[in-house]
PDB file of C-alpha atoms in Angstrom:
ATOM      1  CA  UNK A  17     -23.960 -14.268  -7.801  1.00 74.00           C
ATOM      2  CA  UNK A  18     -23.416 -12.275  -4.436  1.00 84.00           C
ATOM      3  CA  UNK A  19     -25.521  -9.740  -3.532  1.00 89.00           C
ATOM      4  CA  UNK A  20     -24.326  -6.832  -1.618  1.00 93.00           C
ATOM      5  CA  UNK A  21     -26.564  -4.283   1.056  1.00 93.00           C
ATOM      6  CA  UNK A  22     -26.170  -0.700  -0.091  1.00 93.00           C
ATOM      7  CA  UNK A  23     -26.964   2.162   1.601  1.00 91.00           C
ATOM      8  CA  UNK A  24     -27.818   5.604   1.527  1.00 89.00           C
ATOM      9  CA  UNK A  25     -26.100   9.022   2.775  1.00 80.00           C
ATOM     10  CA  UNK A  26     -27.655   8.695   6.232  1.00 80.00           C
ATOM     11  CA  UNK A  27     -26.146   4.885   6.733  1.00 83.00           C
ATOM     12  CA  UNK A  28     -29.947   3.313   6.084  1.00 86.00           C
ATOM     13  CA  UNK A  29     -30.209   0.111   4.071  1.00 89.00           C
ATOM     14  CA  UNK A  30     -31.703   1.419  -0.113  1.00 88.00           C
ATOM     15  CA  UNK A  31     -31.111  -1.753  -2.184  1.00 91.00           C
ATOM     16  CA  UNK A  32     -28.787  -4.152  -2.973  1.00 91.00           C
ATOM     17  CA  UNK A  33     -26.037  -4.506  -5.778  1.00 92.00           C
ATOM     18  CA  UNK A  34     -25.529  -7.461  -6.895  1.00 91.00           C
ATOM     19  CA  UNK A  35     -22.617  -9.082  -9.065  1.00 91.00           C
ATOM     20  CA  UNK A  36     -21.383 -12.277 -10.974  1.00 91.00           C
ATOM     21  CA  UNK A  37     -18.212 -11.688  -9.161  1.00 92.00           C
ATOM     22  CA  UNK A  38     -17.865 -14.441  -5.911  1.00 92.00           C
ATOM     23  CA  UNK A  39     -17.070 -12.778  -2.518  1.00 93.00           C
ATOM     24  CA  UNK A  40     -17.471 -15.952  -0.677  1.00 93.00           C
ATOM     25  CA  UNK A  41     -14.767 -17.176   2.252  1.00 93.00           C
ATOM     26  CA  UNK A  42     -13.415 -19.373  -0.675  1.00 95.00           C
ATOM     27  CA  UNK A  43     -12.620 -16.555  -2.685  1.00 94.00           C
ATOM     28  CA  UNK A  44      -9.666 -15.851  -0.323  1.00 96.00           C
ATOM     29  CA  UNK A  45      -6.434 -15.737  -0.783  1.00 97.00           C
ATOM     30  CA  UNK A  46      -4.057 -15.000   1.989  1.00 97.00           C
ATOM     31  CA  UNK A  47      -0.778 -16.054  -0.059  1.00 97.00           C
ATOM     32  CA  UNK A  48      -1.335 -13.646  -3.024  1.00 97.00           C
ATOM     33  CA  UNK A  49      -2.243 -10.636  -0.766  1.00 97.00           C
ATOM     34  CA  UNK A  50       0.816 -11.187   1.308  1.00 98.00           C
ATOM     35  CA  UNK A  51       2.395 -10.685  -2.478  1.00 97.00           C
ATOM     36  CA  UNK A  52       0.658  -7.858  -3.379  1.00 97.00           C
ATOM     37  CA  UNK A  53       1.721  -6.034  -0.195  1.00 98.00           C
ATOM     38  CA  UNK A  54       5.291  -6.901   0.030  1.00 98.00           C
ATOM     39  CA  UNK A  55       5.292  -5.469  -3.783  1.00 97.00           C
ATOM     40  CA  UNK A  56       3.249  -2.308  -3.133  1.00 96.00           C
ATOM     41  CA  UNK A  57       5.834  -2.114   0.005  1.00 97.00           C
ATOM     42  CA  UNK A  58       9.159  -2.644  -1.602  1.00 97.00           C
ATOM     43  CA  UNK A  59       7.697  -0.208  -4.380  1.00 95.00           C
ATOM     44  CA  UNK A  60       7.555   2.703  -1.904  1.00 94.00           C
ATOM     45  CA  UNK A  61      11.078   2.092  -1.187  1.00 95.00           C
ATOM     46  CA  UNK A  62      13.757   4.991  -2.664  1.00 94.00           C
ATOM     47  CA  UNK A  63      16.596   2.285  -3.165  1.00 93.00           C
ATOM     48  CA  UNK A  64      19.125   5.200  -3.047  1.00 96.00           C
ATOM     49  CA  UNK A  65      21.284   4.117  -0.137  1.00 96.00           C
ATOM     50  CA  UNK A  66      24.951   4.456  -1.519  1.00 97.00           C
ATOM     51  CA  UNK A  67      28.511   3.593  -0.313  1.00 97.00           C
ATOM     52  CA  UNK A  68      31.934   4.294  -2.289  1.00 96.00           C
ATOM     53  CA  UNK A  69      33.594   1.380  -3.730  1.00 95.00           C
ATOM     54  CA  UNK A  70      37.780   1.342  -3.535  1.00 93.00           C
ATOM     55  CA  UNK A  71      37.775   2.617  -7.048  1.00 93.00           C
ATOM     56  CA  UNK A  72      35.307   6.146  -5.937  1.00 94.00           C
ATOM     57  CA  UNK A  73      36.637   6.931  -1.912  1.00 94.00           C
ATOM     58  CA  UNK A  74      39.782   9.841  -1.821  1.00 92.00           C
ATOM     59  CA  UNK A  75      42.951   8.641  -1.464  1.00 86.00           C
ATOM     60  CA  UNK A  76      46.456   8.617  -3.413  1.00 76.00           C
ATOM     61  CA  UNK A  77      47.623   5.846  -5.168  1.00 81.00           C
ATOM     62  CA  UNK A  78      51.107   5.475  -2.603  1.00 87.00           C
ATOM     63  CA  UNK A  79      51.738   2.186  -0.659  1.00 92.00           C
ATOM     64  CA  UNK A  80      50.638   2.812   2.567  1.00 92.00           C
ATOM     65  CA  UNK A  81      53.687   1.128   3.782  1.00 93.00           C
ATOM     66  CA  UNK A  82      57.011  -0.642   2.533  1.00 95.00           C
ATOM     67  CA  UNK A  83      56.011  -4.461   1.592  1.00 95.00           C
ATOM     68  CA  UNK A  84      58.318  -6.194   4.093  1.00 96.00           C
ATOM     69  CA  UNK A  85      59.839  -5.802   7.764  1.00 96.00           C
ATOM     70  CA  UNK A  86      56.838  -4.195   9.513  1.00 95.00           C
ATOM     71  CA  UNK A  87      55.322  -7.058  10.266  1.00 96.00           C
ATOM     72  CA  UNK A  88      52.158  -6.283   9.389  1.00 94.00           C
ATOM     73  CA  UNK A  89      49.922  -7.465   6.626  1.00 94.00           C
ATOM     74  CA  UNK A  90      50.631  -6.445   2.912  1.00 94.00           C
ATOM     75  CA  UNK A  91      49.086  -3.702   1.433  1.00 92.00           C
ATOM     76  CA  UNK A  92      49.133  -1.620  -1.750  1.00 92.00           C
ATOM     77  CA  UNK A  93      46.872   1.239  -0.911  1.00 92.00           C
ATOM     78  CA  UNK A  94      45.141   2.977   1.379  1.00 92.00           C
ATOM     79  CA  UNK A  95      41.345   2.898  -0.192  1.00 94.00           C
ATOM     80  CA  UNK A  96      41.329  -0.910   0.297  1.00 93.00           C
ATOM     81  CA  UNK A  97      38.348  -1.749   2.264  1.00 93.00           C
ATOM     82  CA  UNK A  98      40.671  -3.424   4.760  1.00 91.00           C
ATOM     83  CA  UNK A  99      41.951   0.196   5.623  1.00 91.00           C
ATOM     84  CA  UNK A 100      40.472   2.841   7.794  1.00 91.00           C
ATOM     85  CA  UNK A 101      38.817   5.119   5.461  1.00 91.00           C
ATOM     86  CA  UNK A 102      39.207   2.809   2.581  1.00 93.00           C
ATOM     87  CA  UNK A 103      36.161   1.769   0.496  1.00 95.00           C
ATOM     88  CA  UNK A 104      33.295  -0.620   0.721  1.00 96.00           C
ATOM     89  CA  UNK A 105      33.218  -3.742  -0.273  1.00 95.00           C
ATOM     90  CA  UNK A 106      29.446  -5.184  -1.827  1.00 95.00           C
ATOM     91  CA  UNK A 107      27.522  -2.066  -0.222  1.00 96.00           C
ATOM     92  CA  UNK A 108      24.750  -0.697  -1.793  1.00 96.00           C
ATOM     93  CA  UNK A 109      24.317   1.316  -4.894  1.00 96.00           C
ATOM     94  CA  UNK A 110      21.087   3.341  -6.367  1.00 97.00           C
ATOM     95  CA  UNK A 111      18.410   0.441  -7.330  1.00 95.00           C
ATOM     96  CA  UNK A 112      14.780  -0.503  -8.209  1.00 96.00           C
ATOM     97  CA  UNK A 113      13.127  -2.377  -5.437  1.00 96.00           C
ATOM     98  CA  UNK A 114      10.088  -3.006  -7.610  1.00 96.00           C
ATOM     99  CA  UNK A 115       8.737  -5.840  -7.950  1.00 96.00           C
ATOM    100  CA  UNK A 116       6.689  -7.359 -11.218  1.00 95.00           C
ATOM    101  CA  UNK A 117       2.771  -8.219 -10.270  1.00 94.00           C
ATOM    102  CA  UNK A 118       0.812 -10.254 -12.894  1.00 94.00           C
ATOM    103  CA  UNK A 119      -2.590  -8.746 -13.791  1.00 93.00           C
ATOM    104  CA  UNK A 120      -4.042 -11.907 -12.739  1.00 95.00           C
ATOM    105  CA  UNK A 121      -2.490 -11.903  -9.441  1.00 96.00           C
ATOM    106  CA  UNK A 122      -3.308  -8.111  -8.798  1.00 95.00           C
ATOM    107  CA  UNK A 123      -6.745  -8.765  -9.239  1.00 95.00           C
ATOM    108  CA  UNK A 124      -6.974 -12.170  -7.133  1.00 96.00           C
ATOM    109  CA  UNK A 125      -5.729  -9.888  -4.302  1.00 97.00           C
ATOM    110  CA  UNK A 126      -8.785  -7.080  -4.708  1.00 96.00           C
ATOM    111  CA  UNK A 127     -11.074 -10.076  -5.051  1.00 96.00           C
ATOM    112  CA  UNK A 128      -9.433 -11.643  -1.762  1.00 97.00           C
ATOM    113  CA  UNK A 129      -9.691  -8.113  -0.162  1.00 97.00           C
ATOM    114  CA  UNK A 130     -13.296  -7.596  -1.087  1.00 96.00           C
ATOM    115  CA  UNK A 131     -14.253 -11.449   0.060  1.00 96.00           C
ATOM    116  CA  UNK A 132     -12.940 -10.945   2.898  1.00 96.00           C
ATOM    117  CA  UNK A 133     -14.290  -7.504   4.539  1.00 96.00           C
ATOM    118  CA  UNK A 134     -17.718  -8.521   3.154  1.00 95.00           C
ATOM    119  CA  UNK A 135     -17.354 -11.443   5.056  1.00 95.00           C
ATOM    120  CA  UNK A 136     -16.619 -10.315   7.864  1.00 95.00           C
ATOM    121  CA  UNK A 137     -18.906  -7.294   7.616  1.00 94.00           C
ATOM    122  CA  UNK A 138     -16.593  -4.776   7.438  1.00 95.00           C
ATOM    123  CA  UNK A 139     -17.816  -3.666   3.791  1.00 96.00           C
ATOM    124  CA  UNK A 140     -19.915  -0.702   3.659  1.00 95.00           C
ATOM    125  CA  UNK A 141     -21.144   0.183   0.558  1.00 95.00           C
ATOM    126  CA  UNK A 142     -22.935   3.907   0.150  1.00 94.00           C
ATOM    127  CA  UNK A 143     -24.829   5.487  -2.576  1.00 93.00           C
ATOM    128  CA  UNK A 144     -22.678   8.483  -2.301  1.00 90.00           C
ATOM    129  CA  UNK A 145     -19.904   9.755   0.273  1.00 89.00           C
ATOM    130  CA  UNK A 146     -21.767  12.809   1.136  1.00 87.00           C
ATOM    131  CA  UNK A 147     -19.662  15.241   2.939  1.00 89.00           C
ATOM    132  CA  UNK A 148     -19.319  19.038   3.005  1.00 89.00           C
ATOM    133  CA  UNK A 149     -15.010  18.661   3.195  1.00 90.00           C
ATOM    134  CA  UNK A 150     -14.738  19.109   7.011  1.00 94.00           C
ATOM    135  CA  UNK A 151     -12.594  16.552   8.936  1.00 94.00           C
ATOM    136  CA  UNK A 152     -14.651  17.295  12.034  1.00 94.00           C
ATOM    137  CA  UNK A 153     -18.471  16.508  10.523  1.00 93.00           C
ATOM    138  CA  UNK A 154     -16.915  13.010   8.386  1.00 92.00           C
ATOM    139  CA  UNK A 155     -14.949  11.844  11.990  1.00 94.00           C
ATOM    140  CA  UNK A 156     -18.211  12.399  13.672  1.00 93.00           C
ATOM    141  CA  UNK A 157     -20.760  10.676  11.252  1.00 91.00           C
ATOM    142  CA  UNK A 158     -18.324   7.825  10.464  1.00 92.00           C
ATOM    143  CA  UNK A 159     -17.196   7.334  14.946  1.00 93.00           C
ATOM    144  CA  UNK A 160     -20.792   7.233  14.991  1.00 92.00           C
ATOM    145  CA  UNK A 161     -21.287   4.766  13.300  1.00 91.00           C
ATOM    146  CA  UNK A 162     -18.350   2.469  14.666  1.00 92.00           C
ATOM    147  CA  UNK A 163     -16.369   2.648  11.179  1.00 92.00           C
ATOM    148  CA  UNK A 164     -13.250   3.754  12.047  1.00 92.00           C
ATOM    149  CA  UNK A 165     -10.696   3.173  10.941  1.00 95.00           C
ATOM    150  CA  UNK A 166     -11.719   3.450   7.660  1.00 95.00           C
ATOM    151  CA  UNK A 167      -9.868   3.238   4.295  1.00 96.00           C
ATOM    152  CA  UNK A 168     -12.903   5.898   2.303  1.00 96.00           C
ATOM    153  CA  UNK A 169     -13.164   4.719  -1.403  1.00 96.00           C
ATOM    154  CA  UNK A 170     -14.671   7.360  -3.969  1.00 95.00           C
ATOM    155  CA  UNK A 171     -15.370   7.204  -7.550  1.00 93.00           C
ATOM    156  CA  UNK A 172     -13.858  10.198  -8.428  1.00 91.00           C
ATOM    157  CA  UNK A 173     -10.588  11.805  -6.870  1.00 90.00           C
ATOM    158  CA  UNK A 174     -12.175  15.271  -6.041  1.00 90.00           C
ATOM    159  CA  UNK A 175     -14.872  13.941  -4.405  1.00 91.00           C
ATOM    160  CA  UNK A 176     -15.243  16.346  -1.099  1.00 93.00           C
ATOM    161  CA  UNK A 177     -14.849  12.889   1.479  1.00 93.00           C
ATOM    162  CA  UNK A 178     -11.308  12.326   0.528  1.00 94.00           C
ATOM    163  CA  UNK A 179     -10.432  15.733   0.886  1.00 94.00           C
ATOM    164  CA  UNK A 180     -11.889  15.588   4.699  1.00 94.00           C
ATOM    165  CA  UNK A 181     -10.515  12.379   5.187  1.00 94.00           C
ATOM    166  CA  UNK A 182      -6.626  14.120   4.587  1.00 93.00           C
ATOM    167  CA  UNK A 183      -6.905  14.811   8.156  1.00 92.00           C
ATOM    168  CA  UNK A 184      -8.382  11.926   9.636  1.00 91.00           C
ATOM    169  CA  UNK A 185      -6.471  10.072  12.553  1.00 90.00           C
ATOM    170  CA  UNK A 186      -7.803   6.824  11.715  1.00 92.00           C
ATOM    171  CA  UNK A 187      -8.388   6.957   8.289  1.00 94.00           C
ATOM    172  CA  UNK A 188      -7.933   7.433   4.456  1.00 95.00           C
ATOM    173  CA  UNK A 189      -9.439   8.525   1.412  1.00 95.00           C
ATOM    174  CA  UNK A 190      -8.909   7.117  -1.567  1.00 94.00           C
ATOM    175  CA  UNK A 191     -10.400   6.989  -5.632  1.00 95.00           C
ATOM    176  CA  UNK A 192     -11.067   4.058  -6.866  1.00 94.00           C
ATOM    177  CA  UNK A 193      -8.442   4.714  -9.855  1.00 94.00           C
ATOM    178  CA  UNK A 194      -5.591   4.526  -6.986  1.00 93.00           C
ATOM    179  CA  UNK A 195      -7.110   1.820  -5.038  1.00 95.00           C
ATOM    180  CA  UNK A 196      -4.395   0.059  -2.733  1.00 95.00           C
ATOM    181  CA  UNK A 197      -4.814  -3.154  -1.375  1.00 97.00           C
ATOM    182  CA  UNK A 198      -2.369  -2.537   1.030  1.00 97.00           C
ATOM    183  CA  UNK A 199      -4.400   0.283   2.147  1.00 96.00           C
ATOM    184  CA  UNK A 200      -7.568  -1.780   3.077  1.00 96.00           C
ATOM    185  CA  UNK A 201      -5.520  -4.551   4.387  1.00 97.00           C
ATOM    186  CA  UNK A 202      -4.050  -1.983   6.867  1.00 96.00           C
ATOM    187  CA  UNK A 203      -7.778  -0.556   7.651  1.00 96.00           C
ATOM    188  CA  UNK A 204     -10.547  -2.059   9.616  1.00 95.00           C
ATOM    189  CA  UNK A 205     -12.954  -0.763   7.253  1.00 96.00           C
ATOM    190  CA  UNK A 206     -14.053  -0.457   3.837  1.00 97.00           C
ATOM    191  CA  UNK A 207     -16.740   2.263   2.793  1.00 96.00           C
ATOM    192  CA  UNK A 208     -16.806   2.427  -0.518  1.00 96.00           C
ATOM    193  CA  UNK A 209     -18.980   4.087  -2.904  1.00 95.00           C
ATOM    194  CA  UNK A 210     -21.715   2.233  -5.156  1.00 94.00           C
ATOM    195  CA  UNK A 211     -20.145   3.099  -8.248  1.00 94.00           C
ATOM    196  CA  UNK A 212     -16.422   2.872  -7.186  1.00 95.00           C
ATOM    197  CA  UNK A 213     -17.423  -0.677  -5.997  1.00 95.00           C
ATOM    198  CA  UNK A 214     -19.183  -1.480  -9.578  1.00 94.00           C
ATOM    199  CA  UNK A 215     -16.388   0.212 -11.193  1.00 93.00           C
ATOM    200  CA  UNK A 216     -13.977  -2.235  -8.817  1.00 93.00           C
ATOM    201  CA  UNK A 217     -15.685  -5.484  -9.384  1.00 92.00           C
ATOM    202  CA  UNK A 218     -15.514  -4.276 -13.236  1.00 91.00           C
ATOM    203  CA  UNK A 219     -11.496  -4.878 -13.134  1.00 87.00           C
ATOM    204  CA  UNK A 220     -12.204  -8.228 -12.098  1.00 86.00           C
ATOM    205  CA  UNK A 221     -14.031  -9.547 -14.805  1.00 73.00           C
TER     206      UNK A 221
END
């Protein structure tokens, strides 16, 4: 069982939550987070790079030149890809750079995440994100606090902290429906909500 400091909406220490899940150093997994990024990475990717084969570029079907007595190399048109102008040969074509993530895995790496920031202290947990939707006040209570940058998890997606954290230099918001890994790898900080956390740890089992 772990037991985790909460606090309230002025940063000051109001209980504790504590889970069967195991945020210990053990619980990390450097290997399957690496995975989970490259995927979430390669996901983002459009994969719609595209180059004309021999068969697609313009270009009439006449010999480019007679067969013998130039002295030059063969050739039968002039969209070979060994002619100026000519096609590509192997180039890329529209394609899926996804890449499949087991449930298991996916939620070793949140685990891993979680261990990790907790154990390093870099995992705030709040009873609420309490903010009025202004950039300015949310960069001044959280610089204040020395936690930026911050990824900002929220249970719900219109919660008024993600919408001030659109603008924030140094940070994100995020609900906990979309949570990203990659996102909290990439930030110092976690703050996350009490019930996004519970709601979290619930994926895990």
């Amino acid at each position: 069982m772990t037991d985790i400091t909460v606090l309230n909406g002025k940063f000051e220490t109001s209980g504790k939550l504590s889970t069967n899940v195991s945020l210990t150093s053990e619980d990390i997994n450097v290997p399957v987070v690496h995975q989970v990024v490259k995927a979430t990475l390669a996901g983002r990717r459009q994969g719609n790079a595209c180059t004309k084969t021999k068969g697609e570029v313009s270009g009439g079907g006449a010999k480019p030149f007679k067969q013998k007595g130039t002295g030059r190399a063969r050739q039968g048109s002039i969209r070979s890809s060994l002619m100026v102008g000519g096609g590509t040969a192997f180039g890329p074509k529209p394609r899926s750079y996804d890449q499949k993530l087991n449930k298991k895995v996916a939620a070793k790496a949140i685990q891993s995440v979680l261990a990790d920031k907790l154990q390093a202290g870099k995992l705030t947990v709040v009873d609420s994100l309490e903010s009025n939707g202004k950039t300015k006040e949310l960069f001044a209570t959280l610089s204040g606090k020395g936690l930026l940058p911050a990824l900002l998890v929220a249970e719900k997606k219109d919660s008024l902290a993600i919408r001030a954290a659109k603008n924030l230099q140094y940070g994100k918001g995020l609900a906990v429906e979309g949570f990203s890994v990659y996102e909290a790898v990439k930030y110092e900080n976690l703050v996350i909500e009490k019930a996004a956390l519970e709601a979290l740890l619930g994926r895990l089992g």
